């Protein structure tokens, strides 16, 4: 049988610790706080069906034909409006629709990283971004965070140490995995540091629209006067992730190159999904839909935090998210791999912190998700985790 | 303003000769034989709408949620059946659904090519594959063709000359751009050469199902006993390209690595499109639908060939396709760039051969497409081209 000789882009091992965790967590009797899935019961199925019917009636042949790489103009116009609500003035010429924001992360990485280049990220950060950056040969340099997001004094030092770094990757709102939000002063400071060092900033904002506490904060792109911020977002968390649709907003110079790479990657994002989402955005009150999601997630976050305070030992720290779907927990002195195994025995799961760190792992940390579990599961799951923590601490 | 420092993967120039050609050809008064678009009037719009309604009713929440990287199992089962009709026995574990077969080309290239590696192709070949291979730093080595496809004696010599080549890329059925079909003996010979040299074969088969002349020929994958053929196909030409859905069939070893890269690239292909196509395949007689396309394309091919014979000078050569959408033409002694400009003056367009060659361009060659033009346009367009050829020959 053929033994393939793979390129340097292919991981030597097929092992995937996260996949193993998600697999263990997918056992139906396990209460899983491990994934990052939106609440499926909030998906606007009937409205999507109505939008889809309308699209087939209005644009039947057009929607099934090859289309422009940068995306359906009707959808890009809707994105311009959404960006305005996010305090970013832009135009359809600065926007491309992508096959999820994951594709945008992959293509931007490919556009900027040569093997050996440094990429600066928050530490911890989104693990599928780490995987992508590493697949292009990046050396990852993490910058520590606190409750106000990335520590900009540490970032300034890191940038000084790595003047040839290729870009700063950041998730300012309700960060994955920590749930933390970058404070407004930190945002301004980050842009100042990037300007002084002439570094691009890759701002990943899939979560920002679902905020249930604190005030709206303008994105980094809002403060960008030099076209250095590449802004990414997604319909996955406000509408539906199964329709793989994200978008990128960047300078027109950058977008001209991006289009060449997107064309090579898959010609364009699925046209049916693009038309259906555009039609949905035209016909449905999205603000109301987002409010519905926000209310449910606020309720679940509040409940989970309350149960953590009740069921976990007193020395446990946790983040208090202002939006979206993650809580970051630290149980001092606990080995989270051992805790994970103990939790699986108790039929409950989370993601150990180790997956998210680019530098040294902060021991005893892990990520909990509450968006896809009902009240009963949250109460029972946190209780089981509390019991598991006590078991490994003894 | 920010000046980005791009990686080696990014073309230095934003120039895109093909994009310029397609732009010139998109003028509404131009009769375009330049693109490769399927006939939109044959898209099964009403049946797709019915499938879509059924999918929302049956799987509403599931179809809108995140899903498996390798693709919807229901669709992979349908692909197993289609592969059987193509004389390939396989299983769902050997198949991934991709965002068009373009994504599969991109990911396979990324899996196998390090900068400087040699890739062997038919010469001429699919230009977006050339672009992808080059973007990973491949050195392209083309092998000449005749009416029976790639010349296997020349291939054997090339393989001897480049024993470290990474793979052979081939389009055996109704090749893009030539419309030629690889003869059965050549298929067997190609597999023998690949076996002896221990080379992978990337078999790209987007067109094979639409055959209107000659006999069905088994794919290279059919003759593969060592898991060395990576087979690609697509729903773009048998159903609709706007729904970006292709697939890959390969050994399970290869697929394990492919899944890691597809996950990085976009997590998974659009779920709505996957469910709708699977439902369509279950509910509709696809053989009948393919027959309808085949009949129309046979008619258009026949008409275009007849008009070429009538309107073009006697010394013109052209391929006679057994299926799908392209005719390859050679007008000896003509500069095709000059001819293209002359044709645009006559409001008719094609694609000059230069775009498709990896080695030296064969002068006077170009590609004509007939799938997306009606009878009147074909007759009038070929007449205009005949006039333009006479104009540049004088």
Tab-separated table of C-alpha atoms in Angstrom, chain B residues 1 3 6 15 32 36 68 74 84 100 147 149 163 171 200 202 254 271 277 298 308 317 322 327 329 341 371:
chain	number	residue	atom	x	y	z
B	1	UNK	CA	-1.334	53.544	5.832
B	3	UNK	CA	1.900	48.227	4.067
B	6	UNK	CA	3.068	39.160	2.718
B	15	UNK	CA	-2.698	40.871	-12.053
B	32	UNK	CA	-18.883	34.454	-24.233
B	36	UNK	CA	-17.017	27.204	-17.770
B	68	UNK	CA	-18.549	16.669	11.469
B	74	UNK	CA	-26.299	10.895	4.764
B	84	UNK	CA	-20.193	2.403	-7.291
B	100	UNK	CA	-16.244	22.388	-3.871
B	147	UNK	CA	-6.418	13.040	-28.650
B	149	UNK	CA	-5.062	12.138	-23.349
B	163	UNK	CA	11.897	10.549	-9.392
B	171	UNK	CA	-8.253	15.041	-15.468
B	200	UNK	CA	0.516	9.372	-5.773
B	202	UNK	CA	-4.490	13.101	-8.023
B	254	UNK	CA	-4.643	9.753	3.831
B	271	UNK	CA	-24.351	21.897	6.302
B	277	UNK	CA	-28.161	17.722	-1.866
B	298	UNK	CA	-24.498	17.015	-26.782
B	308	UNK	CA	-16.598	25.765	-36.410
B	317	UNK	CA	-7.830	21.706	-35.732
B	322	UNK	CA	-17.130	12.821	-25.716
B	327	UNK	CA	-13.584	22.275	-27.141
B	329	UNK	CA	-9.007	24.704	-30.948
B	341	UNK	CA	-8.548	41.460	-28.794
B	371	UNK	CA	-22.543	24.806	-22.050
